[in-house]
PDB file of C-alpha atoms in Angstrom:
ATOM      1  CA  UNK A  25       0.000   0.000   0.000  1.00  0.00           C
ATOM      2  CA  UNK A  26       2.081   2.861  -1.344  1.00  0.00           C
ATOM      3  CA  UNK A  27       0.763   6.050   0.180  1.00  0.00           C
ATOM      4  CA  UNK A  28       3.714   8.094  -1.070  1.00  0.00           C
ATOM      5  CA  UNK A  29       4.741   7.447  -4.651  1.00  0.00           C
ATOM      6  CA  UNK A  30       7.833   8.546  -6.483  1.00  0.00           C
ATOM      7  CA  UNK A  31       7.173   7.137  -9.913  1.00  0.00           C
ATOM      8  CA  UNK A  32      10.483   8.088 -11.507  1.00  0.00           C
ATOM      9  CA  UNK A  33      13.242   5.806 -10.204  1.00  0.00           C
ATOM     10  CA  UNK A  34      15.862   8.042 -11.787  1.00  0.00           C
ATOM     11  CA  UNK A  35      16.345  11.382 -13.484  1.00  0.00           C
ATOM     12  CA  UNK A  36      19.288  12.907 -15.371  1.00  0.00           C
ATOM     13  CA  UNK A  37      19.720  16.666 -15.631  1.00  0.00           C
ATOM     14  CA  UNK A  38      22.425  18.837 -17.131  1.00  0.00           C
ATOM     15  CA  UNK A  39      24.489  20.849 -14.679  1.00  0.00           C
ATOM     16  CA  UNK A  40      23.119  24.377 -14.366  1.00  0.00           C
ATOM     17  CA  UNK A  41      19.609  23.413 -15.462  1.00  0.00           C
ATOM     18  CA  UNK A  42      16.543  22.903 -13.293  1.00  0.00           C
ATOM     19  CA  UNK A  43      15.904  19.524 -11.649  1.00  0.00           C
ATOM     20  CA  UNK A  44      12.279  18.699 -10.888  1.00  0.00           C
ATOM     21  CA  UNK A  45      11.537  15.705  -8.690  1.00  0.00           C
ATOM     22  CA  UNK A  46       7.942  14.634  -8.362  1.00  0.00           C
ATOM     23  CA  UNK A  47       5.972  12.946  -5.630  1.00  0.00           C
ATOM     24  CA  UNK A  48       2.332  11.859  -5.496  1.00  0.00           C
ATOM     25  CA  UNK A  49       0.384  10.799  -2.443  1.00  0.00           C
ATOM     26  CA  UNK A  50      -2.884   8.999  -1.914  1.00  0.00           C
ATOM     27  CA  UNK A  51      -3.811   9.907   1.657  1.00  0.00           C
ATOM     28  CA  UNK A  52      -5.686  13.221   1.650  1.00  0.00           C
ATOM     29  CA  UNK A  53      -5.127  13.452   5.413  1.00  0.00           C
ATOM     30  CA  UNK A  54      -1.392  14.072   4.964  1.00  0.00           C
ATOM     31  CA  UNK A  55      -0.659  17.568   6.194  1.00  0.00           C
ATOM     32  CA  UNK A  56       3.120  17.735   6.388  1.00  0.00           C
ATOM     33  CA  UNK A  57       5.634  16.851   3.705  1.00  0.00           C
ATOM     34  CA  UNK A  58       9.391  16.510   3.721  1.00  0.00           C
ATOM     35  CA  UNK A  59      12.244  15.840   1.331  1.00  0.00           C
ATOM     36  CA  UNK A  60      15.376  13.984   2.334  1.00  0.00           C
ATOM     37  CA  UNK A  61      18.545  13.561   0.303  1.00  0.00           C
ATOM     38  CA  UNK A  62      20.776  10.506   0.465  1.00  0.00           C
ATOM     39  CA  UNK A  63      24.313   9.958  -0.798  1.00  0.00           C
ATOM     40  CA  UNK A  64      25.647   6.384  -1.260  1.00  0.00           C
ATOM     41  CA  UNK A  65      26.809   4.724   1.961  1.00  0.00           C
ATOM     42  CA  UNK A  66      25.325   7.543   4.032  1.00  0.00           C
ATOM     43  CA  UNK A  67      22.038   8.027   5.811  1.00  0.00           C
ATOM     44  CA  UNK A  68      19.352  10.390   4.496  1.00  0.00           C
ATOM     45  CA  UNK A  69      19.682  14.059   5.432  1.00  0.00           C
ATOM     46  CA  UNK A  70      16.807  16.482   5.795  1.00  0.00           C
ATOM     47  CA  UNK A  71      16.454  18.935   2.926  1.00  0.00           C
ATOM     48  CA  UNK A  72      13.225  20.895   3.099  1.00  0.00           C
ATOM     49  CA  UNK A  73       9.655  20.577   4.370  1.00  0.00           C
ATOM     50  CA  UNK A  74       6.245  22.108   3.748  1.00  0.00           C
ATOM     51  CA  UNK A  75       3.023  22.254   5.705  1.00  0.00           C
ATOM     52  CA  UNK A  76      -0.289  21.734   3.938  1.00  0.00           C
ATOM     53  CA  UNK A  77      -1.315  25.311   4.773  1.00  0.00           C
ATOM     54  CA  UNK A  78       1.288  26.518   2.273  1.00  0.00           C
ATOM     55  CA  UNK A  79       1.737  25.810  -1.409  1.00  0.00           C
ATOM     56  CA  UNK A  80       5.378  26.763  -1.671  1.00  0.00           C
ATOM     57  CA  UNK A  81       8.476  26.771   0.493  1.00  0.00           C
ATOM     58  CA  UNK A  82      11.882  27.954  -0.608  1.00  0.00           C
ATOM     59  CA  UNK A  83      15.357  27.453   0.832  1.00  0.00           C
ATOM     60  CA  UNK A  84      18.194  28.690  -1.345  1.00  0.00           C
ATOM     61  CA  UNK A  85      18.328  26.644  -4.531  1.00  0.00           C
ATOM     62  CA  UNK A  86      15.582  24.296  -3.291  1.00  0.00           C
ATOM     63  CA  UNK A  87      11.863  24.978  -3.622  1.00  0.00           C
ATOM     64  CA  UNK A  88       9.052  22.604  -2.780  1.00  0.00           C
ATOM     65  CA  UNK A  89       5.632  23.105  -4.362  1.00  0.00           C
ATOM     66  CA  UNK A  90       2.479  21.508  -2.991  1.00  0.00           C
ATOM     67  CA  UNK A  91      -0.690  20.985  -5.025  1.00  0.00           C
ATOM     68  CA  UNK A  92      -3.229  19.600  -2.570  1.00  0.00           C
ATOM     69  CA  UNK A  93      -6.026  19.160  -5.072  1.00  0.00           C
ATOM     70  CA  UNK A  94      -3.786  16.983  -7.233  1.00  0.00           C
ATOM     71  CA  UNK A  95      -2.161  15.328  -4.194  1.00  0.00           C
ATOM     72  CA  UNK A  96       1.180  16.172  -5.728  1.00  0.00           C
ATOM     73  CA  UNK A  97       4.348  17.828  -4.607  1.00  0.00           C
ATOM     74  CA  UNK A  98       7.538  18.607  -6.416  1.00  0.00           C
ATOM     75  CA  UNK A  99      11.055  19.604  -5.481  1.00  0.00           C
ATOM     76  CA  UNK A 100      12.803  22.097  -7.755  1.00  0.00           C
ATOM     77  CA  UNK A 101      16.563  22.523  -7.667  1.00  0.00           C
ATOM     78  CA  UNK A 102      17.887  25.574  -9.502  1.00  0.00           C
ATOM     79  CA  UNK A 103      20.583  25.620 -10.709  1.00  0.00           C
ATOM     80  CA  UNK A 104      21.529  21.946 -10.456  1.00  0.00           C
ATOM     81  CA  UNK A 105      25.059  21.250  -9.260  1.00  0.00           C
ATOM     82  CA  UNK A 106      27.196  18.089  -9.334  1.00  0.00           C
ATOM     83  CA  UNK A 107      26.836  17.703  -5.572  1.00  0.00           C
ATOM     84  CA  UNK A 108      23.078  17.367  -6.036  1.00  0.00           C
ATOM     85  CA  UNK A 109      23.566  13.887  -7.494  1.00  0.00           C
ATOM     86  CA  UNK A 110      21.899  11.715  -4.863  1.00  0.00           C
ATOM     87  CA  UNK A 111      18.699   9.823  -4.074  1.00  0.00           C
ATOM     88  CA  UNK A 112      15.830  12.078  -3.008  1.00  0.00           C
ATOM     89  CA  UNK A 113      13.095  10.741  -0.739  1.00  0.00           C
ATOM     90  CA  UNK A 114       9.690  12.321  -0.452  1.00  0.00           C
ATOM     91  CA  UNK A 115       7.909  11.777   2.878  1.00  0.00           C
ATOM     92  CA  UNK A 116       4.590  12.706   4.447  1.00  0.00           C
ATOM     93  CA  UNK A 117       2.729  12.518   7.733  1.00  0.00           C
ATOM     94  CA  UNK A 118      -0.771  12.959   9.150  1.00  0.00           C
ATOM     95  CA  UNK A 119      -0.906  15.317  12.073  1.00  0.00           C
ATOM     96  CA  UNK A 120       1.734  16.157  14.558  1.00  0.00           C
ATOM     97  CA  UNK A 121       1.893  12.805  16.278  1.00  0.00           C
ATOM     98  CA  UNK A 122       1.897  10.432  13.362  1.00  0.00           C
ATOM     99  CA  UNK A 123       4.880   8.651  11.908  1.00  0.00           C
ATOM    100  CA  UNK A 124       6.481   9.667   8.613  1.00  0.00           C
ATOM    101  CA  UNK A 125       5.746   7.633   5.472  1.00  0.00           C
ATOM    102  CA  UNK A 126       8.591   7.619   2.940  1.00  0.00           C
ATOM    103  CA  UNK A 127       8.514   7.067  -0.803  1.00  0.00           C
ATOM    104  CA  UNK A 128      10.976   4.793  -2.615  1.00  0.00           C
ATOM    105  CA  UNK A 129      13.200   7.623  -3.726  1.00  0.00           C
ATOM    106  CA  UNK A 130      14.341   9.081  -7.062  1.00  0.00           C
ATOM    107  CA  UNK A 131      17.990   8.930  -8.065  1.00  0.00           C
ATOM    108  CA  UNK A 132      19.117  12.247  -9.533  1.00  0.00           C
ATOM    109  CA  UNK A 133      22.170  12.341 -11.812  1.00  0.00           C
ATOM    110  CA  UNK A 134      23.624  15.736 -12.608  1.00  0.00           C
ATOM    111  CA  UNK A 135      25.490  15.545 -15.905  1.00  0.00           C
ATOM    112  CA  UNK A 136      28.544  17.730 -16.579  1.00  0.00           C
TER     113      UNK A 136
ATOM    114  CA  UNK B  25      32.686  13.317  15.736  1.00  0.00           C
ATOM    115  CA  UNK B  26      29.909  11.601  13.779  1.00  0.00           C
ATOM    116  CA  UNK B  27      26.503  12.783  14.992  1.00  0.00           C
ATOM    117  CA  UNK B  28      24.675   9.440  14.729  1.00  0.00           C
ATOM    118  CA  UNK B  29      26.929   6.435  14.498  1.00  0.00           C
ATOM    119  CA  UNK B  30      25.899   2.830  14.118  1.00  0.00           C
ATOM    120  CA  UNK B  31      27.933  -0.354  14.096  1.00  0.00           C
ATOM    121  CA  UNK B  32      28.625  -2.550  12.343  1.00  0.00           C
ATOM    122  CA  UNK B  33      28.377  -1.073   8.845  1.00  0.00           C
ATOM    123  CA  UNK B  34      28.058  -4.525   7.303  1.00  0.00           C
ATOM    124  CA  UNK B  35      26.741  -7.696   8.904  1.00  0.00           C
ATOM    125  CA  UNK B  36      26.715 -11.042   7.112  1.00  0.00           C
ATOM    126  CA  UNK B  37      25.312 -13.942   9.066  1.00  0.00           C
ATOM    127  CA  UNK B  38      23.584 -17.289   8.795  1.00  0.00           C
ATOM    128  CA  UNK B  39      19.878 -17.917   9.189  1.00  0.00           C
ATOM    129  CA  UNK B  40      18.910 -18.671  12.751  1.00  0.00           C
ATOM    130  CA  UNK B  41      21.675 -16.615  14.342  1.00  0.00           C
ATOM    131  CA  UNK B  42      21.143 -13.777  16.823  1.00  0.00           C
ATOM    132  CA  UNK B  43      22.783 -10.426  16.117  1.00  0.00           C
ATOM    133  CA  UNK B  44      22.849  -6.881  17.453  1.00  0.00           C
ATOM    134  CA  UNK B  45      23.280  -3.478  15.851  1.00  0.00           C
ATOM    135  CA  UNK B  46      24.410  -0.601  18.038  1.00  0.00           C
ATOM    136  CA  UNK B  47      23.573   3.076  17.668  1.00  0.00           C
ATOM    137  CA  UNK B  48      24.831   6.138  19.472  1.00  0.00           C
ATOM    138  CA  UNK B  49      24.059   9.817  18.972  1.00  0.00           C
ATOM    139  CA  UNK B  50      26.099  12.711  20.341  1.00  0.00           C
ATOM    140  CA  UNK B  51      23.601  15.426  19.414  1.00  0.00           C
ATOM    141  CA  UNK B  52      21.905  15.513  22.798  1.00  0.00           C
ATOM    142  CA  UNK B  53      18.628  14.503  21.167  1.00  0.00           C
ATOM    143  CA  UNK B  54      15.777  13.049  23.181  1.00  0.00           C
ATOM    144  CA  UNK B  55      14.325  10.667  20.601  1.00  0.00           C
ATOM    145  CA  UNK B  56      15.910   7.816  18.681  1.00  0.00           C
ATOM    146  CA  UNK B  57      14.557   5.561  15.952  1.00  0.00           C
ATOM    147  CA  UNK B  58      15.184   2.427  13.969  1.00  0.00           C
ATOM    148  CA  UNK B  59      14.202   2.414  10.298  1.00  0.00           C
ATOM    149  CA  UNK B  60      14.392  -0.467   7.827  1.00  0.00           C
ATOM    150  CA  UNK B  61      15.017  -0.019   4.093  1.00  0.00           C
ATOM    151  CA  UNK B  62      13.915  -3.195   2.384  1.00  0.00           C
ATOM    152  CA  UNK B  63      14.724  -4.533  -1.084  1.00  0.00           C
ATOM    153  CA  UNK B  64      11.966  -2.390  -2.571  1.00  0.00           C
ATOM    154  CA  UNK B  65      13.791   0.664  -1.181  1.00  0.00           C
ATOM    155  CA  UNK B  66      11.024   1.815   1.141  1.00  0.00           C
ATOM    156  CA  UNK B  67      12.215   3.362   4.392  1.00  0.00           C
ATOM    157  CA  UNK B  68       9.884   2.217   7.149  1.00  0.00           C
ATOM    158  CA  UNK B  69       9.916   3.034  10.823  1.00  0.00           C
ATOM    159  CA  UNK B  70      10.286   0.136  13.198  1.00  0.00           C
ATOM    160  CA  UNK B  71      10.646   1.713  16.638  1.00  0.00           C
ATOM    161  CA  UNK B  72      11.110   5.043  18.334  1.00  0.00           C
ATOM    162  CA  UNK B  73      12.209   5.841  21.866  1.00  0.00           C
ATOM    163  CA  UNK B  74      11.908   9.127  23.705  1.00  0.00           C
ATOM    164  CA  UNK B  75      14.130   9.427  26.774  1.00  0.00           C
ATOM    165  CA  UNK B  76      14.430   5.650  26.908  1.00  0.00           C
ATOM    166  CA  UNK B  77      10.663   5.135  26.698  1.00  0.00           C
ATOM    167  CA  UNK B  78       9.153   3.253  23.756  1.00  0.00           C
ATOM    168  CA  UNK B  79       6.864   5.516  21.703  1.00  0.00           C
ATOM    169  CA  UNK B  80       6.364   3.800  18.353  1.00  0.00           C
ATOM    170  CA  UNK B  81       6.393   0.061  17.937  1.00  0.00           C
ATOM    171  CA  UNK B  82       5.338  -0.798  14.424  1.00  0.00           C
ATOM    172  CA  UNK B  83       4.170  -4.223  13.334  1.00  0.00           C
ATOM    173  CA  UNK B  84       7.551  -5.817  13.617  1.00  0.00           C
ATOM    174  CA  UNK B  85       8.155  -9.478  14.554  1.00  0.00           C
ATOM    175  CA  UNK B  86       8.964  -9.833  18.225  1.00  0.00           C
ATOM    176  CA  UNK B  87      12.297 -11.346  17.172  1.00  0.00           C
ATOM    177  CA  UNK B  88      13.322  -7.686  16.952  1.00  0.00           C
ATOM    178  CA  UNK B  89      13.935  -6.132  20.341  1.00  0.00           C
ATOM    179  CA  UNK B  90      15.182  -2.583  20.781  1.00  0.00           C
ATOM    180  CA  UNK B  91      16.990  -1.562  23.914  1.00  0.00           C
ATOM    181  CA  UNK B  92      17.763   1.969  25.069  1.00  0.00           C
ATOM    182  CA  UNK B  93      20.191   1.968  28.019  1.00  0.00           C
ATOM    183  CA  UNK B  94      20.230   5.770  27.984  1.00  0.00           C
ATOM    184  CA  UNK B  95      18.899   8.461  25.710  1.00  0.00           C
ATOM    185  CA  UNK B  96      22.102   8.559  23.649  1.00  0.00           C
ATOM    186  CA  UNK B  97      21.953   4.877  22.723  1.00  0.00           C
ATOM    187  CA  UNK B  98      19.427   2.675  20.983  1.00  0.00           C
ATOM    188  CA  UNK B  99      20.483  -0.847  20.123  1.00  0.00           C
ATOM    189  CA  UNK B 100      18.613  -3.370  18.018  1.00  0.00           C
ATOM    190  CA  UNK B 101      18.798  -7.051  18.803  1.00  0.00           C
ATOM    191  CA  UNK B 102      17.464  -9.575  16.308  1.00  0.00           C
ATOM    192  CA  UNK B 103      16.846 -13.201  17.278  1.00  0.00           C
ATOM    193  CA  UNK B 104      16.596 -16.179  14.956  1.00  0.00           C
ATOM    194  CA  UNK B 105      17.483 -14.246  11.830  1.00  0.00           C
ATOM    195  CA  UNK B 106      15.521 -15.046   8.672  1.00  0.00           C
ATOM    196  CA  UNK B 107      16.308 -14.464   4.999  1.00  0.00           C
ATOM    197  CA  UNK B 108      13.638 -11.739   4.864  1.00  0.00           C
ATOM    198  CA  UNK B 109      15.473  -9.737   7.508  1.00  0.00           C
ATOM    199  CA  UNK B 110      18.118  -8.842   4.923  1.00  0.00           C
ATOM    200  CA  UNK B 111      17.893  -5.083   4.530  1.00  0.00           C
ATOM    201  CA  UNK B 112      19.628  -1.848   5.431  1.00  0.00           C
ATOM    202  CA  UNK B 113      18.839  -0.713   8.965  1.00  0.00           C
ATOM    203  CA  UNK B 114      19.135   2.984   9.773  1.00  0.00           C
ATOM    204  CA  UNK B 115      19.298   4.511  13.199  1.00  0.00           C
ATOM    205  CA  UNK B 116      18.097   8.105  13.540  1.00  0.00           C
ATOM    206  CA  UNK B 117      17.547  10.733  16.190  1.00  0.00           C
ATOM    207  CA  UNK B 118      15.523  13.921  16.586  1.00  0.00           C
ATOM    208  CA  UNK B 119      15.591  16.771  19.037  1.00  0.00           C
ATOM    209  CA  UNK B 120      12.046  16.725  20.351  1.00  0.00           C
ATOM    210  CA  UNK B 121       9.587  14.177  21.617  1.00  0.00           C
ATOM    211  CA  UNK B 122       9.327  12.256  18.370  1.00  0.00           C
ATOM    212  CA  UNK B 123       6.616  14.139  16.510  1.00  0.00           C
ATOM    213  CA  UNK B 124       6.330  13.731  12.764  1.00  0.00           C
ATOM    214  CA  UNK B 125       7.454  17.317  12.132  1.00  0.00           C
ATOM    215  CA  UNK B 126      10.897  16.884  13.619  1.00  0.00           C
ATOM    216  CA  UNK B 127      13.985  16.772  11.479  1.00  0.00           C
ATOM    217  CA  UNK B 128      15.554  13.319  11.560  1.00  0.00           C
ATOM    218  CA  UNK B 129      19.310  12.813  11.723  1.00  0.00           C
ATOM    219  CA  UNK B 130      20.257   9.421  10.312  1.00  0.00           C
ATOM    220  CA  UNK B 131      23.243   7.175  10.808  1.00  0.00           C
ATOM    221  CA  UNK B 132      24.970   5.745   7.737  1.00  0.00           C
ATOM    222  CA  UNK B 133      23.143   2.433   7.926  1.00  0.00           C
ATOM    223  CA  UNK B 134      23.918  -1.225   8.612  1.00  0.00           C
ATOM    224  CA  UNK B 135      23.654  -3.571   5.637  1.00  0.00           C
ATOM    225  CA  UNK B 136      22.419  -6.885   7.025  1.00  0.00           C
ATOM    226  CA  UNK B 137      22.697  -9.948   4.790  1.00  0.00           C
ATOM    227  CA  UNK B 138      21.215 -13.201   6.034  1.00  0.00           C
ATOM    228  CA  UNK B 139      22.443 -16.273   4.160  1.00  0.00           C
TER     229      UNK B 139
END
């Protein structure tokens, strides 16, 4: 039962261009969303989050957009840099007390 | 000076054995977690402890027993290992009481292979 879906297992983007990673969810009760980034042989690290009361949150080169009606969120990275090559996990939760549900991740390759 | 460290990094063992994975965090956080990343790549929570008290205990076989001797340590003991236990196990910590909005700090993972 995949409540958080990242349908693209991988994505390749030219350095300097925009990377867009997508995430769909099925549970309309989700009200908090997060993105984590993972390098090989390391644990995931927190990147950015967004509450369902917002539709956009920005932190430097990273922007997360939330479309509640479509149950879709996306992570934009502009401009993409070589160090952005990693696996990106989308995650969501219901309410303050609930556990976080992670997607399977999308591997981003930044091409020189 | 690793923030969340877990050992061993790799663990290869035979079916039926008992093994432990250790985790320590030096961030002064109050809550610690165990996550499992299975072959399908999903990261799923197994347990969380806040100040040595169990908060989340997901539907995990009781062969898995977490132990928190103090709030800086959360170890995972697995009895009678099965082939399906092969996965990467991540320890994590967070600053607060374990709410879903807290930023998680992960260790680098333990790759468990059961033969």
